[in-house]
Amino acid sequence: MRILFLSRWFPHPVSNGSRIRIFNLLQALRTEHEVTLVAFAEEDVSQASLAAMQAICDDVRVVPYHGFRPGSVRARLGFFSPTPRSVIDTFSPEMLAAVEQVATAWQPDFVIASEIDMLRYAVAVKDAGRVLEDLELAVPYDAYHSAPRGVTRLRKGLTWWKLARYLRRMLPAFDLVTVVSPREQALGQRVCSASLPVRIVPNGADVATLRQVQATPTPGTLIYSGALSYYANYDAVHYFLAEIFPLILAQAPATRLLITGSTAGVALDQLPPTPNVHFTGYLESVWPAVAGSWVSVVPLRLGGGTRLKIIESLALGTPVVATTKGAEGLGLTADVEIAIADTPQHFAETVLALLHDAERRRQFSERGRTAAQRYDWAAIGRDLNDVLAGVAARCPSRAPASAQERA
């Protein structure tokens, strides 16, 4: 089939969770289909990144992305619209024109809209199956339901209402919605019609490649991998430095914490001053640093979806200590494949138990590697291709057009 993939993120370099997911799914789709990528890019795309995507796509188009500006005229007028303000303010005529041009010339059989941002452009593609890939609702839903009563709750409630209404208006034009976890699936089914399938296509890891990463773990080293420019990562690190790491240092003062990811524009001076903390900055590959650590810590309290950092840590053989929120949606067995701790004292004690017990680390490492095999991108990609074939089989109008029909 011919698949037109519309992406909010330019997938290369694969420097965040969204890019990792998109890059690997595109690789999987390319094994069975012709694929054209039309993607937003927040910055200029290097020739190396463009070449990397051209190697796995038949065609690649790039459109500059202009982020949400809450103070813009369009955003302010959006207060009076039932459509989410971010959707109104970030709408790109350039992206719409690029999508329409490709669709007219190429006549795709399916269009895949990666994330909610791309819905408006996917509906412009006529006579094709439509898939919304990676619907995420947990963050706005939780923001509303956890907000204190008063103005804040009203605003968060309005945001959730607008988003749910927007999806109910747009999704009847789609044949399939994919999500990364059972919780996202349950939320998706609340806003989708009963006839629209909501399928789990989980996040994963390149297990075969990760097995080849060689690194000698440095004694007493912890690692948190994730750019602090993402609010959930910043909150997790702030929480860890303020309430957990001091408890660890009191018992094991030589313990060292690595925090990976770009810190550009991040208020590091607002983080609690704590010894033995090293910010690595952006790393071309975080895998050697993770493999070279004794424990991967994931003290997340916010956010949605599932954590690629956990799956990759497990595949690398690095034991993981996470909050329940951090491990949400992965279906891992607590205290067998992953250690779960939800209070600062329990989190610190769990980390210390791993630091002080080599046999315990070995057991978690072995069981984690086994668990990661359930999340291999190769298998996930095959499942996605099977799902698309099933949609085409159920909807005869979505079946691939012949060369004569395209002419």
mmCIF file of C-alpha atoms in Angstrom:
data_model
loop_
_atom_site.group_PDB
_atom_site.id
_atom_site.type_symbol
_atom_site.label_atom_id
_atom_site.label_comp_id
_atom_site.label_asym_id
_atom_site.label_seq_id
_atom_site.Cartn_x
_atom_site.Cartn_y
_atom_site.Cartn_z
ATOM 1 C CA MET A 1 0.000 0.000 0.000
ATOM 2 C CA ARG A 2 0.918 3.630 -0.320
ATOM 3 C CA ILE A 3 1.054 5.310 3.096
ATOM 4 C CA LEU A 4 1.243 9.047 3.674
ATOM 5 C CA PHE A 5 2.666 9.628 7.165
ATOM 6 C CA LEU A 6 2.034 13.058 8.710
ATOM 7 C CA SER A 7 4.250 13.896 11.663
ATOM 8 C CA ARG A 8 4.324 16.688 14.232
ATOM 9 C CA TRP A 9 8.037 15.876 14.727
ATOM 10 C CA PHE A 10 10.809 15.477 12.205
ATOM 11 C CA PRO A 11 11.965 12.029 13.333
ATOM 12 C CA HIS A 12 15.725 12.519 13.078
ATOM 13 C CA PRO A 13 17.787 12.894 15.179
ATOM 14 C CA VAL A 14 15.901 10.442 17.373
ATOM 15 C CA SER A 15 16.318 12.624 20.461
ATOM 16 C CA ASN A 16 13.001 12.258 22.299
ATOM 17 C CA GLY A 17 10.279 9.687 22.848
ATOM 18 C CA SER A 18 8.041 10.905 20.027
ATOM 19 C CA ARG A 19 10.872 10.858 17.497
ATOM 20 C CA ILE A 20 12.007 7.388 18.598
ATOM 21 C CA ARG A 21 8.477 6.023 18.158
ATOM 22 C CA ILE A 22 7.927 7.670 14.771
ATOM 23 C CA PHE A 23 11.323 6.627 13.414
ATOM 24 C CA ASN A 24 10.837 2.988 14.358
ATOM 25 C CA LEU A 25 7.266 2.798 13.083
ATOM 26 C CA LEU A 26 8.360 4.300 9.763
ATOM 27 C CA GLN A 27 11.062 1.649 9.493
ATOM 28 C CA ALA A 28 8.443 -1.036 10.072
ATOM 29 C CA LEU A 29 5.963 0.416 7.580
ATOM 30 C CA ARG A 30 8.690 0.643 4.933
ATOM 31 C CA THR A 31 9.223 -3.131 5.039
ATOM 32 C CA GLU A 32 5.800 -3.720 3.464
ATOM 33 C CA HIS A 33 4.632 -0.424 1.967
ATOM 34 C CA GLU A 34 5.603 2.661 0.034
ATOM 35 C CA VAL A 35 5.880 5.543 2.503
ATOM 36 C CA THR A 36 5.933 9.309 2.046
ATOM 37 C CA LEU A 37 6.711 11.449 5.098
ATOM 38 C CA VAL A 38 5.429 15.006 5.494
ATOM 39 C CA ALA A 39 6.722 16.385 8.769
ATOM 40 C CA PHE A 40 6.933 19.578 10.737
ATOM 41 C CA ALA A 41 10.394 20.694 11.873
ATOM 42 C CA GLU A 42 11.037 23.205 14.660
ATOM 43 C CA GLU A 43 14.590 23.853 13.451
ATOM 44 C CA ASP A 44 16.473 23.583 10.180
ATOM 45 C CA VAL A 45 16.876 19.935 9.197
ATOM 46 C CA SER A 46 20.494 18.966 8.557
ATOM 47 C CA GLN A 47 21.487 17.135 5.393
ATOM 48 C CA ALA A 48 22.470 14.138 7.527
ATOM 49 C CA SER A 49 19.016 13.990 9.152
ATOM 50 C CA LEU A 50 17.279 14.442 5.821
ATOM 51 C CA ALA A 51 19.370 11.657 4.291
ATOM 52 C CA ALA A 52 18.578 9.376 7.238
ATOM 53 C CA MET A 53 14.842 9.755 6.589
ATOM 54 C CA GLN A 54 15.185 9.488 2.814
ATOM 55 C CA ALA A 55 16.839 6.122 3.391
ATOM 56 C CA ILE A 56 13.626 4.712 4.912
ATOM 57 C CA CYS A 57 10.974 6.754 3.060
ATOM 58 C CA ASP A 58 10.169 7.033 -0.650
ATOM 59 C CA ASP A 59 9.739 10.794 -0.313
ATOM 60 C CA VAL A 60 10.266 13.323 2.479
ATOM 61 C CA ARG A 61 8.727 16.791 2.747
ATOM 62 C CA VAL A 62 9.521 19.273 5.535
ATOM 63 C CA VAL A 63 7.368 22.180 6.743
ATOM 64 C CA PRO A 64 8.529 24.731 9.365
ATOM 65 C CA TYR A 65 6.654 24.437 12.659
ATOM 66 C CA HIS A 66 5.416 27.455 14.604
ATOM 67 C CA GLY A 67 4.567 26.539 18.176
ATOM 68 C CA PHE A 68 1.611 27.579 20.285
ATOM 69 C CA ARG A 69 1.714 31.242 21.320
ATOM 70 C CA PRO A 70 -0.886 31.788 24.071
ATOM 71 C CA GLY A 71 -0.731 35.566 23.659
ATOM 72 C CA SER A 72 -1.274 35.676 19.902
ATOM 73 C CA VAL A 73 -4.437 37.145 18.395
ATOM 74 C CA ARG A 74 -5.552 33.742 17.091
ATOM 75 C CA ALA A 75 -4.966 32.129 20.464
ATOM 76 C CA ARG A 76 -6.914 34.853 22.283
ATOM 77 C CA LEU A 77 -9.811 34.554 19.867
ATOM 78 C CA GLY A 78 -9.680 30.828 20.532
ATOM 79 C CA PHE A 79 -11.145 31.441 23.984
ATOM 80 C CA PHE A 80 -14.476 31.950 22.215
ATOM 81 C CA SER A 81 -14.187 28.864 20.001
ATOM 82 C CA PRO A 82 -15.183 25.271 20.856
ATOM 83 C CA THR A 83 -11.952 24.161 19.148
ATOM 84 C CA PRO A 84 -8.830 23.928 21.368
ATOM 85 C CA ARG A 85 -6.815 27.148 21.247
ATOM 86 C CA SER A 86 -3.592 25.318 20.448
ATOM 87 C CA VAL A 87 -5.203 23.748 17.370
ATOM 88 C CA ILE A 88 -6.350 27.157 16.150
ATOM 89 C CA ASP A 89 -3.065 28.956 16.777
ATOM 90 C CA THR A 90 -0.718 26.304 15.344
ATOM 91 C CA PHE A 91 -2.701 25.620 12.170
ATOM 92 C CA SER A 92 -0.309 25.784 9.210
ATOM 93 C CA PRO A 93 -1.543 26.657 5.703
ATOM 94 C CA GLU A 94 1.900 25.520 4.469
ATOM 95 C CA MET A 95 1.380 22.049 5.918
ATOM 96 C CA LEU A 96 -2.121 21.814 4.481
ATOM 97 C CA ALA A 97 -0.829 22.799 1.027
ATOM 98 C CA ALA A 98 2.003 20.248 1.216
ATOM 99 C CA VAL A 99 -0.371 17.460 2.245
ATOM 100 C CA GLU A 100 -2.872 18.285 -0.494
ATOM 101 C CA GLN A 101 -0.118 18.442 -3.095
ATOM 102 C CA VAL A 102 1.317 15.051 -2.145
ATOM 103 C CA ALA A 103 -2.116 13.454 -1.868
ATOM 104 C CA THR A 104 -3.199 14.700 -5.292
ATOM 105 C CA ALA A 105 -0.018 13.606 -7.027
ATOM 106 C CA TRP A 106 0.594 10.350 -5.152
ATOM 107 C CA GLN A 107 -2.928 9.093 -4.276
ATOM 108 C CA PRO A 108 -2.106 7.271 -1.019
ATOM 109 C CA ASP A 109 -4.147 4.314 0.194
ATOM 110 C CA PHE A 110 -3.770 5.331 3.851
ATOM 111 C CA VAL A 111 -2.856 8.505 5.679
ATOM 112 C CA ILE A 112 -1.453 8.174 9.200
ATOM 113 C CA ALA A 113 -1.705 11.268 11.406
ATOM 114 C CA SER A 114 0.909 10.997 14.135
ATOM 115 C CA GLU A 115 -0.523 12.713 17.236
ATOM 116 C CA ILE A 116 -3.542 14.999 17.555
ATOM 117 C CA ASP A 117 -1.746 17.955 15.932
ATOM 118 C CA MET A 118 -1.980 16.311 12.511
ATOM 119 C CA LEU A 119 -5.722 15.534 12.482
ATOM 120 C CA ARG A 120 -6.743 18.615 10.517
ATOM 121 C CA TYR A 121 -4.320 17.815 7.723
ATOM 122 C CA ALA A 122 -5.245 14.127 7.473
ATOM 123 C CA VAL A 123 -8.918 14.893 6.797
ATOM 124 C CA ALA A 124 -7.824 16.852 3.721
ATOM 125 C CA VAL A 125 -6.734 13.575 2.095
ATOM 126 C CA LYS A 126 -9.664 12.184 0.143
ATOM 127 C CA ASP A 127 -10.410 8.587 -0.841
ATOM 128 C CA ALA A 128 -7.925 7.096 1.615
ATOM 129 C CA GLY A 129 -8.060 5.224 4.898
ATOM 130 C CA ARG A 130 -7.216 7.369 7.900
ATOM 131 C CA VAL A 131 -5.409 6.425 11.114
ATOM 132 C CA LEU A 132 -4.760 8.602 14.162
ATOM 133 C CA GLU A 133 -1.509 7.249 15.607
ATOM 134 C CA ASP A 134 -0.582 7.764 19.266
ATOM 135 C CA LEU A 135 -3.643 9.443 20.757
ATOM 136 C CA GLU A 136 -2.640 10.783 24.189
ATOM 137 C CA LEU A 137 -5.343 11.940 26.586
ATOM 138 C CA ALA A 138 -4.049 11.109 30.074
ATOM 139 C CA VAL A 139 -2.208 14.424 30.560
ATOM 140 C CA PRO A 140 -5.153 16.798 29.930
ATOM 141 C CA TYR A 141 -7.572 14.406 31.657
ATOM 142 C CA ASP A 142 -5.417 14.182 34.787
ATOM 143 C CA ALA A 143 -4.768 17.938 34.747
ATOM 144 C CA TYR A 144 -8.514 18.536 34.947
ATOM 145 C CA HIS A 145 -9.382 15.899 37.518
ATOM 146 C CA SER A 146 -6.471 16.719 39.820
ATOM 147 C CA ALA A 147 -6.910 20.495 39.652
ATOM 148 C CA PRO A 148 -8.045 22.286 42.825
ATOM 149 C CA ARG A 149 -11.555 23.668 42.834
ATOM 150 C CA GLY A 150 -12.002 27.176 41.522
ATOM 151 C CA VAL A 151 -10.752 29.035 38.468
ATOM 152 C CA THR A 152 -7.942 26.552 37.767
ATOM 153 C CA ARG A 153 -10.339 23.612 37.689
ATOM 154 C CA LEU A 154 -12.739 25.520 35.440
ATOM 155 C CA ARG A 155 -9.959 26.310 32.962
ATOM 156 C CA LYS A 156 -8.619 22.760 32.951
ATOM 157 C CA GLY A 157 -12.157 21.462 32.599
ATOM 158 C CA LEU A 158 -12.786 23.745 29.629
ATOM 159 C CA THR A 159 -9.575 22.522 28.003
ATOM 160 C CA TRP A 160 -10.633 18.889 28.432
ATOM 161 C CA TRP A 161 -14.165 19.591 27.175
ATOM 162 C CA LYS A 162 -12.863 21.350 24.063
ATOM 163 C CA LEU A 163 -10.406 18.554 23.310
ATOM 164 C CA ALA A 164 -12.981 15.785 23.750
ATOM 165 C CA ARG A 165 -15.504 17.687 21.621
ATOM 166 C CA TYR A 166 -12.899 18.301 18.914
ATOM 167 C CA LEU A 167 -12.020 14.608 18.778
ATOM 168 C CA ARG A 168 -15.672 13.555 18.623
ATOM 169 C CA ARG A 169 -16.095 15.904 15.665
ATOM 170 C CA MET A 170 -12.957 14.811 13.804
ATOM 171 C CA LEU A 171 -12.631 11.086 14.471
ATOM 172 C CA PRO A 172 -15.707 9.861 12.540
ATOM 173 C CA ALA A 173 -13.577 10.465 9.427
ATOM 174 C CA PHE A 174 -11.004 7.920 10.689
ATOM 175 C CA ASP A 175 -10.856 4.138 10.469
ATOM 176 C CA LEU A 176 -8.508 3.414 13.367
ATOM 177 C CA VAL A 177 -6.975 5.023 16.463
ATOM 178 C CA THR A 178 -3.803 3.709 18.082
ATOM 179 C CA VAL A 179 -2.625 4.315 21.653
ATOM 180 C CA VAL A 180 0.387 3.184 23.688
ATOM 181 C CA SER A 181 -1.223 1.779 26.843
ATOM 182 C CA PRO A 182 -4.395 0.294 28.310
ATOM 183 C CA ARG A 183 -5.153 3.518 30.186
ATOM 184 C CA GLU A 184 -4.872 5.615 27.019
ATOM 185 C CA GLN A 185 -7.082 3.029 25.317
ATOM 186 C CA ALA A 186 -9.769 3.407 27.984
ATOM 187 C CA LEU A 187 -9.682 7.205 27.687
ATOM 188 C CA GLY A 188 -9.743 6.983 23.892
ATOM 189 C CA GLN A 189 -12.795 4.766 23.965
ATOM 190 C CA ARG A 190 -14.565 7.406 26.058
ATOM 191 C CA VAL A 191 -14.291 10.005 23.308
ATOM 192 C CA CYS A 192 -14.494 7.715 20.244
ATOM 193 C CA SER A 193 -17.623 6.160 18.849
ATOM 194 C CA ALA A 194 -18.155 2.486 19.683
ATOM 195 C CA SER A 195 -17.601 1.564 16.032
ATOM 196 C CA LEU A 196 -14.107 3.112 15.857
ATOM 197 C CA PRO A 197 -11.371 0.620 16.873
ATOM 198 C CA VAL A 198 -8.876 1.909 19.459
ATOM 199 C CA ARG A 199 -5.869 -0.425 19.337
ATOM 200 C CA ILE A 200 -2.788 -0.561 21.547
ATOM 201 C CA VAL A 201 0.493 -0.213 19.644
ATOM 202 C CA PRO A 202 2.983 0.023 22.529
ATOM 203 C CA ASN A 203 6.271 1.841 22.739
ATOM 204 C CA GLY A 204 9.326 -0.327 22.324
ATOM 205 C CA ALA A 205 13.063 -0.699 22.049
ATOM 206 C CA ASP A 206 15.524 -1.904 19.432
ATOM 207 C CA VAL A 207 16.324 -4.975 21.489
ATOM 208 C CA ALA A 208 18.768 -6.543 19.027
ATOM 209 C CA THR A 209 20.874 -3.371 18.837
ATOM 210 C CA LEU A 210 20.724 -2.744 22.582
ATOM 211 C CA ARG A 211 22.093 -6.230 23.255
ATOM 212 C CA GLN A 212 25.287 -5.195 21.448
ATOM 213 C CA VAL A 213 25.951 -2.119 23.624
ATOM 214 C CA GLN A 214 29.066 -2.715 25.683
ATOM 215 C CA ALA A 215 29.771 -0.749 28.869
ATOM 216 C CA THR A 216 31.301 -1.547 32.244
ATOM 217 C CA PRO A 217 28.951 -0.265 34.958
ATOM 218 C CA THR A 218 30.538 2.362 37.194
ATOM 219 C CA PRO A 219 30.007 1.511 40.873
ATOM 220 C CA GLY A 220 27.445 3.629 42.695
ATOM 221 C CA THR A 221 26.173 5.411 39.581
ATOM 222 C CA LEU A 222 22.514 6.302 39.089
ATOM 223 C CA ILE A 223 21.087 7.741 35.884
ATOM 224 C CA TYR A 224 18.011 9.717 34.876
ATOM 225 C CA SER A 225 17.655 9.978 31.102
ATOM 226 C CA GLY A 226 15.385 12.630 29.649
ATOM 227 C CA ALA A 227 15.547 16.249 28.537
ATOM 228 C CA LEU A 228 14.660 18.634 31.355
ATOM 229 C CA SER A 229 12.967 20.918 28.842
ATOM 230 C CA TYR A 230 9.986 18.535 29.154
ATOM 231 C CA TYR A 231 7.990 19.590 32.207
ATOM 232 C CA ALA A 232 7.431 16.044 33.512
ATOM 233 C CA ASN A 233 11.175 15.307 33.444
ATOM 234 C CA TYR A 234 11.973 18.584 35.205
ATOM 235 C CA ASP A 235 9.410 17.840 37.920
ATOM 236 C CA ALA A 236 10.803 14.320 38.376
ATOM 237 C CA VAL A 237 14.386 15.546 38.745
ATOM 238 C CA HIS A 238 13.353 18.347 41.112
ATOM 239 C CA TYR A 239 11.465 15.826 43.266
ATOM 240 C CA PHE A 240 14.396 13.383 43.251
ATOM 241 C CA LEU A 241 17.003 16.006 44.176
ATOM 242 C CA ALA A 242 14.847 17.623 46.847
ATOM 243 C CA GLU A 243 13.394 14.582 48.593
ATOM 244 C CA ILE A 244 15.085 11.330 47.569
ATOM 245 C CA PHE A 245 18.750 11.819 46.675
ATOM 246 C CA PRO A 246 19.677 13.394 50.051
ATOM 247 C CA LEU A 247 18.359 10.232 51.762
ATOM 248 C CA ILE A 248 20.527 8.096 49.491
ATOM 249 C CA LEU A 249 23.624 10.242 50.038
ATOM 250 C CA ALA A 250 23.162 10.029 53.804
ATOM 251 C CA GLN A 251 23.680 6.254 53.583
ATOM 252 C CA ALA A 252 25.931 6.060 50.510
ATOM 253 C CA PRO A 253 27.762 9.427 50.177
ATOM 254 C CA ALA A 254 29.804 8.354 47.134
ATOM 255 C CA THR A 255 26.669 7.753 45.029
ATOM 256 C CA ARG A 256 26.738 9.697 41.765
ATOM 257 C CA LEU A 257 23.742 10.811 39.668
ATOM 258 C CA LEU A 258 23.910 11.396 35.915
ATOM 259 C CA ILE A 259 21.137 13.441 34.292
ATOM 260 C CA THR A 260 21.162 13.251 30.506
ATOM 261 C CA GLY A 261 19.496 15.383 27.855
ATOM 262 C CA SER A 262 19.752 18.950 26.675
ATOM 263 C CA THR A 263 19.545 21.636 29.354
ATOM 264 C CA ALA A 264 19.263 24.555 26.923
ATOM 265 C CA GLY A 265 16.802 27.072 28.306
ATOM 266 C CA VAL A 266 16.300 25.057 31.496
ATOM 267 C CA ALA A 267 16.358 26.831 34.874
ATOM 268 C CA LEU A 268 19.011 24.618 36.471
ATOM 269 C CA ASP A 269 19.514 27.188 39.217
ATOM 270 C CA GLN A 270 15.963 26.470 40.393
ATOM 271 C CA LEU A 271 16.818 22.836 41.093
ATOM 272 C CA PRO A 272 17.832 21.961 44.674
ATOM 273 C CA PRO A 273 21.638 22.261 45.044
ATOM 274 C CA THR A 274 22.823 18.705 45.596
ATOM 275 C CA PRO A 275 26.339 17.206 45.498
ATOM 276 C CA ASN A 276 27.424 14.399 43.167
ATOM 277 C CA VAL A 277 25.067 15.448 40.354
ATOM 278 C CA HIS A 278 26.388 15.640 36.783
ATOM 279 C CA PHE A 279 24.402 17.034 33.849
ATOM 280 C CA THR A 280 25.748 15.378 30.714
ATOM 281 C CA GLY A 281 23.921 17.585 28.208
ATOM 282 C CA TYR A 282 22.624 16.143 24.975
ATOM 283 C CA LEU A 283 24.220 12.803 24.073
ATOM 284 C CA GLU A 284 24.199 11.398 20.535
ATOM 285 C CA SER A 285 23.384 8.077 22.167
ATOM 286 C CA VAL A 286 22.343 7.727 25.786
ATOM 287 C CA TRP A 287 22.659 3.931 25.698
ATOM 288 C CA PRO A 288 26.326 3.642 26.826
ATOM 289 C CA ALA A 289 25.619 5.944 29.779
ATOM 290 C CA VAL A 290 22.582 3.886 30.819
ATOM 291 C CA ALA A 291 24.437 0.595 30.374
ATOM 292 C CA GLY A 292 27.317 2.049 32.416
ATOM 293 C CA SER A 293 25.092 2.825 35.424
ATOM 294 C CA TRP A 294 24.075 0.593 38.305
ATOM 295 C CA VAL A 295 20.477 1.844 38.548
ATOM 296 C CA SER A 296 18.126 3.822 36.311
ATOM 297 C CA VAL A 297 15.810 6.036 38.378
ATOM 298 C CA VAL A 298 12.418 7.149 37.025
ATOM 299 C CA PRO A 299 10.682 9.172 39.777
ATOM 300 C CA LEU A 300 7.999 10.572 37.466
ATOM 301 C CA ARG A 301 4.845 12.099 38.930
ATOM 302 C CA LEU A 302 3.361 13.691 35.798
ATOM 303 C CA GLY A 303 2.825 12.920 32.123
ATOM 304 C CA GLY A 304 1.098 10.241 30.096
ATOM 305 C CA GLY A 305 1.824 7.410 27.692
ATOM 306 C CA THR A 306 4.593 4.939 28.490
ATOM 307 C CA ARG A 307 8.276 5.523 29.152
ATOM 308 C CA LEU A 308 10.737 4.528 26.481
ATOM 309 C CA LYS A 309 13.526 5.185 28.986
ATOM 310 C CA ILE A 310 12.311 2.272 31.110
ATOM 311 C CA ILE A 311 12.105 -0.197 28.231
ATOM 312 C CA GLU A 312 15.570 0.780 26.973
ATOM 313 C CA SER A 313 17.069 0.523 30.471
ATOM 314 C CA LEU A 314 15.631 -2.963 30.890
ATOM 315 C CA ALA A 315 16.916 -4.031 27.471
ATOM 316 C CA LEU A 316 20.381 -2.755 28.430
ATOM 317 C CA GLY A 317 20.300 -4.763 31.645
ATOM 318 C CA THR A 318 20.199 -1.738 33.955
ATOM 319 C CA PRO A 319 17.810 -2.245 36.914
ATOM 320 C CA VAL A 320 15.014 0.334 37.115
ATOM 321 C CA VAL A 321 13.437 1.940 40.167
ATOM 322 C CA ALA A 322 10.315 3.904 39.225
ATOM 323 C CA THR A 323 7.168 5.379 40.664
ATOM 324 C CA THR A 324 3.855 3.777 39.795
ATOM 325 C CA LYS A 325 3.250 6.737 37.465
ATOM 326 C CA GLY A 326 6.615 6.212 35.796
ATOM 327 C CA ALA A 327 5.912 2.551 35.067
ATOM 328 C CA GLU A 328 2.289 3.169 34.087
ATOM 329 C CA GLY A 329 0.976 1.193 31.143
ATOM 330 C CA LEU A 330 3.945 -1.132 30.695
ATOM 331 C CA GLY A 331 2.514 -4.208 32.367
ATOM 332 C CA LEU A 332 5.763 -4.968 34.202
ATOM 333 C CA THR A 333 5.750 -7.125 37.329
ATOM 334 C CA ALA A 334 6.663 -5.049 40.379
ATOM 335 C CA ASP A 335 9.656 -6.267 42.402
ATOM 336 C CA VAL A 336 10.421 -8.843 39.707
ATOM 337 C CA GLU A 337 11.082 -6.984 36.458
ATOM 338 C CA ILE A 338 11.059 -3.466 37.891
ATOM 339 C CA ALA A 339 11.199 -1.964 41.395
ATOM 340 C CA ILE A 340 8.294 0.362 42.282
ATOM 341 C CA ALA A 341 8.435 2.984 45.051
ATOM 342 C CA ASP A 342 6.050 5.891 45.571
ATOM 343 C CA THR A 343 7.371 7.698 48.652
ATOM 344 C CA PRO A 344 10.765 9.367 49.030
ATOM 345 C CA GLN A 345 11.756 7.038 51.889
ATOM 346 C CA HIS A 346 10.718 3.885 50.031
ATOM 347 C CA PHE A 347 12.353 5.075 46.805
ATOM 348 C CA ALA A 348 15.647 5.790 48.577
ATOM 349 C CA GLU A 349 15.580 2.455 50.433
ATOM 350 C CA THR A 350 14.890 0.587 47.175
ATOM 351 C CA VAL A 351 17.787 2.269 45.399
ATOM 352 C CA LEU A 352 20.117 1.642 48.331
ATOM 353 C CA ALA A 353 19.154 -2.047 48.401
ATOM 354 C CA LEU A 354 20.270 -2.342 44.783
ATOM 355 C CA LEU A 355 23.475 -0.367 45.359
ATOM 356 C CA HIS A 356 24.462 -2.614 48.268
ATOM 357 C CA ASP A 357 23.506 -5.992 46.777
ATOM 358 C CA ALA A 358 25.251 -7.188 43.599
ATOM 359 C CA GLU A 359 23.135 -10.365 43.417
ATOM 360 C CA ARG A 360 19.933 -8.328 43.592
ATOM 361 C CA ARG A 361 21.178 -6.100 40.752
ATOM 362 C CA ARG A 362 22.049 -9.185 38.696
ATOM 363 C CA GLN A 363 18.598 -10.688 39.153
ATOM 364 C CA PHE A 364 16.801 -7.478 38.197
ATOM 365 C CA SER A 365 19.135 -7.108 35.209
ATOM 366 C CA GLU A 366 18.391 -10.594 33.870
ATOM 367 C CA ARG A 367 14.636 -10.366 34.435
ATOM 368 C CA GLY A 368 14.561 -6.886 32.899
ATOM 369 C CA ARG A 369 16.292 -8.055 29.716
ATOM 370 C CA THR A 370 13.727 -10.843 29.402
ATOM 371 C CA ALA A 371 10.822 -8.432 29.947
ATOM 372 C CA ALA A 372 12.142 -6.008 27.325
ATOM 373 C CA GLN A 373 11.776 -8.654 24.628
ATOM 374 C CA ARG A 374 7.990 -8.154 24.839
ATOM 375 C CA TYR A 375 8.552 -4.605 23.594
ATOM 376 C CA ASP A 376 10.792 -5.198 20.582
ATOM 377 C CA TRP A 377 10.158 -2.621 17.849
ATOM 378 C CA ALA A 378 10.450 -5.333 15.184
ATOM 379 C CA ALA A 379 7.473 -7.236 16.627
ATOM 380 C CA ILE A 380 5.511 -4.027 17.282
ATOM 381 C CA GLY A 381 6.055 -2.968 13.662
ATOM 382 C CA ARG A 382 4.791 -6.295 12.367
ATOM 383 C CA ASP A 383 1.681 -5.927 14.504
ATOM 384 C CA LEU A 384 1.073 -2.428 13.121
ATOM 385 C CA ASN A 385 1.289 -3.713 9.551
ATOM 386 C CA ASP A 386 -1.152 -6.494 10.435
ATOM 387 C CA VAL A 387 -3.558 -3.965 11.962
ATOM 388 C CA LEU A 388 -3.471 -1.840 8.802
ATOM 389 C CA ALA A 389 -4.093 -4.913 6.658
ATOM 390 C CA GLY A 390 -7.076 -5.721 8.868
ATOM 391 C CA VAL A 391 -8.524 -2.240 8.416
ATOM 392 C CA ALA A 392 -8.139 -2.536 4.653
ATOM 393 C CA ALA A 393 -9.848 -5.937 4.708
ATOM 394 C CA ARG A 394 -12.783 -4.641 6.768
ATOM 395 C CA CYS A 395 -13.235 -1.583 4.575
ATOM 396 C CA PRO A 396 -13.181 -2.537 0.872
ATOM 397 C CA SER A 397 -13.076 1.149 -0.044
ATOM 398 C CA ARG A 398 -9.676 1.326 1.729
ATOM 399 C CA ALA A 399 -8.119 -1.455 -0.348
ATOM 400 C CA PRO A 400 -5.018 -0.407 -2.317
ATOM 401 C CA ALA A 401 -5.772 1.100 -5.684
ATOM 402 C CA SER A 402 -4.344 -0.571 -8.742
ATOM 403 C CA ALA A 403 -1.863 1.202 -10.986
ATOM 404 C CA GLN A 404 -4.600 1.537 -13.633
ATOM 405 C CA GLU A 405 -6.964 3.151 -11.093
ATOM 406 C CA ARG A 406 -4.249 5.653 -10.100
ATOM 407 C CA ALA A 407 -3.572 6.652 -13.697
#
